Amino acid sequence: YYLDLLKFLNIDYKNNRLDLFIPDDIKDWSERFLKERGVNNNDTLVAMVPGGGASWGKDASIKQWPADKFASVASKLSEESKVKILVMGDLKDQESCSRVVNRSKNSTIDCCGKTDIMQFSALLARTKLVIANDGGPLHLAVASGVKTVSIFGPVDDRVYGPYPRSQNHKVIKTTLPCQPCYQKFKLLPCDNNRQCLREVREEEVFQAAKELLSQ
């Protein structure tokens, strides 16, 4: 939308790529952080962000895929793809992050609440893939040039999804007649107990992640 405003000024743009610049000292910090937790340069890292949606305040959880489903995908990925999982979020996400860490069959690296936003971004940039809900961390990952699998429910991914669109970014969603219920900056009452998110299958997210990791 913002780029389209340029058309009214007769300004042509050719590059719509997002870029996120991380200072060298923050990159160095991220390497130390990972090394202290047993990560070496040969490890393939996947970040999972089970929280998010802070801008929605008390309604943030409405945008979140169940943490148990994140844990299931984390277990399968670490078993079958031999990756190391970073579970990430801020202090408000500790409950959902803890559920993922505690319910994953294999060891995960708990990064929740341990970073500021630049450190968070540096860790995302160090991964090969980010699996996240609709929210800010998804867009940080895209701007960092990292492949993503994102889960959308009440929000229209055509408006708020990864930008620019790319084969490196897969959106997983259901197609219920009530979607999207976030319209004109307002969330409509949900009579389906977040069915749009509950019906997103772990296997679908896993297969999307596996495909991106294999590229």
Short mmCIF file of C-alpha atoms in Angstrom, two decimals:
data_model
loop_
_atom_site.label_atom_id
_atom_site.label_comp_id
_atom_site.label_asym_id
_atom_site.label_seq_id
_atom_site.Cartn_x
_atom_site.Cartn_y
_atom_site.Cartn_z
CA TYR A 1 0.00 0.00 0.00
CA TYR A 2 2.72 2.48 0.92
CA LEU A 3 4.69 1.70 -2.22
CA ASP A 4 1.54 2.16 -4.29
CA LEU A 5 1.38 5.75 -3.04
CA LEU A 6 4.53 6.42 -5.07
CA LYS A 7 2.56 5.85 -8.25
CA PHE A 8 0.51 8.96 -7.54
CA LEU A 9 3.78 10.91 -7.50
CA ASN A 10 4.90 9.29 -10.76
CA ILE A 11 7.80 7.65 -8.95
CA ASP A 12 8.81 4.26 -10.25
CA TYR A 13 10.43 1.75 -7.93
CA LYS A 14 12.26 -1.40 -8.91
CA ASN A 15 13.40 -2.81 -5.58
CA ASN A 16 10.74 -3.81 -3.08
CA ARG A 17 13.05 -6.02 -1.03
CA LEU A 18 13.15 -5.57 2.72
CA ASP A 19 16.56 -5.23 4.37
CA LEU A 20 17.43 -5.45 8.04
CA PHE A 21 20.85 -4.19 9.08
CA ILE A 22 22.38 -5.78 12.17
CA PRO A 23 25.52 -4.19 13.71
CA ASP A 24 28.65 -6.34 13.83
CA ASP A 25 28.79 -6.28 17.63
CA ILE A 26 25.27 -7.73 17.78
CA LYS A 27 26.24 -10.44 15.28
CA ASP A 28 29.23 -11.26 17.50
CA TRP A 29 26.93 -11.44 20.51
CA SER A 30 24.64 -13.91 18.72
CA GLU A 31 27.57 -16.19 17.89
CA ARG A 32 28.68 -16.20 21.53
CA PHE A 33 25.12 -16.81 22.70
CA LEU A 34 24.76 -19.84 20.43
CA LYS A 35 28.22 -21.22 21.17
CA GLU A 36 27.48 -21.12 24.91
CA ARG A 37 24.46 -23.32 24.18
CA GLY A 38 26.34 -25.93 22.20
CA VAL A 39 25.69 -24.65 18.68
CA ASN A 40 28.52 -24.81 16.15
CA ASN A 41 28.87 -23.42 12.64
CA ASN A 42 27.85 -26.70 11.02
CA ASP A 43 24.50 -26.92 12.80
CA THR A 44 21.32 -26.16 10.88
CA LEU A 45 19.09 -23.93 13.00
CA VAL A 46 15.33 -23.51 12.87
CA ALA A 47 13.62 -20.82 14.93
CA MET A 48 10.13 -21.29 16.30
CA VAL A 49 8.15 -18.30 17.53
CA PRO A 50 4.98 -19.65 19.19
CA GLY A 51 3.88 -16.29 20.60
CA GLY A 52 3.59 -12.93 18.92
CA GLY A 53 0.73 -10.56 18.24
CA ALA A 54 1.69 -8.15 21.02
CA SER A 55 0.10 -5.26 19.14
CA TRP A 56 -3.26 -6.91 19.80
CA GLY A 57 -2.78 -6.62 23.56
CA LYS A 58 -5.12 -8.94 25.49
CA ASP A 59 -6.26 -10.51 22.21
CA ALA A 60 -2.74 -11.60 21.18
CA SER A 61 -3.47 -15.30 21.74
CA ILE A 62 -6.22 -15.18 19.11
CA LYS A 63 -3.49 -15.04 16.43
CA GLN A 64 -1.44 -17.90 17.90
CA TRP A 65 -1.34 -21.49 16.69
CA PRO A 66 -1.48 -23.82 19.74
CA ALA A 67 1.92 -24.27 21.40
CA ASP A 68 1.44 -28.05 21.56
CA LYS A 69 1.32 -28.13 17.77
CA PHE A 70 4.57 -26.17 17.59
CA ALA A 71 6.09 -28.74 19.95
CA SER A 72 4.95 -31.60 17.73
CA VAL A 73 6.56 -30.01 14.66
CA ALA A 74 9.74 -29.27 16.64
CA SER A 75 10.02 -32.94 17.63
CA LYS A 76 9.57 -34.21 14.07
CA LEU A 77 12.00 -31.70 12.57
CA SER A 78 14.75 -32.44 15.07
CA GLU A 79 14.27 -36.19 14.59
CA GLU A 80 13.96 -36.35 10.80
CA SER A 81 15.87 -33.31 9.59
CA LYS A 82 18.55 -33.25 12.32
CA VAL A 83 18.15 -29.56 13.01
CA LYS A 84 18.51 -27.63 16.24
CA ILE A 85 15.46 -25.68 17.34
CA LEU A 86 15.60 -22.19 18.82
CA VAL A 87 12.39 -21.38 20.71
CA MET A 88 12.06 -17.62 20.64
CA GLY A 89 9.87 -14.84 21.98
CA ASP A 90 9.79 -12.02 24.50
CA LEU A 91 8.86 -12.12 28.18
CA LYS A 92 5.14 -12.07 27.33
CA ASP A 93 5.58 -15.31 25.37
CA GLN A 94 7.18 -17.34 28.16
CA GLU A 95 4.14 -19.53 28.79
CA SER A 96 3.80 -20.64 25.17
CA CYS A 97 7.57 -20.96 24.74
CA SER A 98 7.82 -23.11 27.87
CA ARG A 99 5.12 -25.43 26.55
CA VAL A 100 7.08 -25.94 23.34
CA VAL A 101 10.35 -26.55 25.21
CA ASN A 102 8.80 -28.92 27.75
CA ARG A 103 6.71 -30.92 25.29
CA SER A 104 9.27 -31.37 22.52
CA LYS A 105 10.70 -34.89 22.48
CA ASN A 106 14.20 -33.65 21.70
CA SER A 107 16.22 -30.88 23.24
CA THR A 108 15.44 -27.34 22.18
CA ILE A 109 17.30 -24.12 22.93
CA ASP A 110 15.16 -21.77 25.00
CA CYS A 111 15.84 -18.19 23.90
CA CYS A 112 12.59 -16.73 25.20
CA GLY A 113 12.97 -13.43 27.05
CA LYS A 114 16.76 -13.49 26.72
CA THR A 115 17.18 -10.89 23.96
CA ASP A 116 16.36 -7.36 22.96
CA ILE A 117 14.91 -6.79 19.50
CA MET A 118 18.29 -6.46 17.74
CA GLN A 119 19.66 -9.58 19.43
CA PHE A 120 16.42 -11.35 18.56
CA SER A 121 16.87 -10.31 14.92
CA ALA A 122 20.49 -11.45 14.88
CA LEU A 123 19.48 -14.91 16.09
CA LEU A 124 16.74 -15.12 13.46
CA ALA A 125 19.26 -14.16 10.77
CA ARG A 126 21.49 -17.03 11.90
CA THR A 127 18.79 -19.63 11.15
CA LYS A 128 17.88 -21.36 7.91
CA LEU A 129 14.14 -21.31 8.60
CA VAL A 130 11.68 -19.52 10.88
CA ILE A 131 8.29 -20.97 11.80
CA ALA A 132 6.07 -18.29 13.27
CA ASN A 133 2.58 -16.99 13.78
CA ASP A 134 1.33 -13.91 12.00
CA GLY A 135 3.28 -11.08 13.65
CA GLY A 136 6.40 -8.96 13.83
CA PRO A 137 8.97 -11.80 14.10
CA LEU A 138 7.75 -13.16 10.77
CA HIS A 139 8.55 -9.86 9.06
CA LEU A 140 11.93 -9.59 10.80
CA ALA A 141 12.78 -13.01 9.39
CA VAL A 142 11.70 -11.99 5.88
CA ALA A 143 13.77 -8.81 6.09
CA SER A 144 16.74 -10.91 7.22
CA GLY A 145 16.51 -13.07 4.11
CA VAL A 146 15.49 -16.19 6.04
CA LYS A 147 12.94 -18.69 4.72
CA THR A 148 9.67 -18.78 6.63
CA VAL A 149 6.62 -20.89 7.33
CA SER A 150 3.87 -18.73 8.81
CA ILE A 151 0.51 -19.70 10.26
CA PHE A 152 -2.41 -17.36 9.64
CA GLY A 153 -5.89 -17.48 11.16
CA PRO A 154 -8.09 -14.41 11.64
CA VAL A 155 -5.91 -12.08 9.56
CA ASP A 156 -5.73 -11.86 5.76
CA ASP A 157 -2.27 -13.03 4.69
CA ARG A 158 -2.72 -11.25 1.34
CA VAL A 159 -2.54 -7.98 3.24
CA TYR A 160 -0.37 -8.81 6.26
CA GLY A 161 1.63 -11.80 5.03
CA PRO A 162 5.29 -12.07 4.02
CA TYR A 163 6.39 -9.29 1.68
CA PRO A 164 7.47 -9.45 -1.03
CA ARG A 165 5.87 -12.76 -1.96
CA SER A 166 8.38 -15.49 -2.68
CA GLN A 167 8.69 -19.26 -2.93
CA ASN A 168 10.90 -18.97 0.15
CA HIS A 169 7.89 -18.03 2.27
CA LYS A 170 5.03 -20.47 2.77
CA VAL A 171 1.77 -19.42 4.41
CA ILE A 172 -0.29 -22.16 6.07
CA LYS A 173 -3.97 -21.48 6.72
CA THR A 174 -7.42 -22.98 6.61
CA THR A 175 -10.23 -21.74 4.37
CA LEU A 176 -13.25 -21.22 6.57
CA PRO A 177 -16.13 -19.02 5.36
CA CYS A 178 -15.61 -16.71 8.34
CA GLN A 179 -12.01 -15.89 7.39
CA PRO A 180 -10.60 -13.32 7.65
CA CYS A 181 -12.46 -11.96 10.67
CA TYR A 182 -10.00 -9.09 11.20
CA GLN A 183 -11.42 -6.38 8.97
CA LYS A 184 -11.06 -2.61 8.87
CA PHE A 185 -8.66 -2.81 11.82
CA LYS A 186 -11.27 -4.52 13.96
CA LEU A 187 -11.54 -8.12 15.17
CA LEU A 188 -15.01 -9.58 14.82
CA PRO A 189 -16.35 -11.82 17.64
CA CYS A 190 -15.31 -15.46 17.17
CA ASP A 191 -18.02 -18.10 17.60
CA ASN A 192 -15.77 -20.99 16.53
CA ASN A 193 -13.19 -21.10 19.33
CA ARG A 194 -10.34 -20.23 16.94
CA GLN A 195 -11.21 -23.09 14.60
CA CYS A 196 -9.21 -21.41 11.83
CA LEU A 197 -6.01 -22.03 13.81
CA ARG A 198 -6.94 -25.27 15.56
CA GLU A 199 -7.57 -26.95 12.21
CA VAL A 200 -4.12 -26.13 10.81
CA ARG A 201 -2.47 -29.55 10.84
CA GLU A 202 0.99 -30.18 12.25
CA GLU A 203 1.81 -32.39 9.27
CA GLU A 204 1.13 -29.56 6.83
CA VAL A 205 3.45 -27.20 8.70
CA PHE A 206 6.09 -29.93 9.01
CA GLN A 207 6.02 -30.76 5.29
CA ALA A 208 6.28 -27.07 4.35
CA ALA A 209 9.27 -26.69 6.67
CA LYS A 210 10.89 -29.86 5.38
CA GLU A 211 10.53 -28.69 1.77
CA LEU A 212 12.13 -25.31 2.47
CA LEU A 213 14.97 -26.90 4.44
CA SER A 214 15.75 -29.22 1.53
CA GLN A 215 16.20 -26.36 -0.95
#
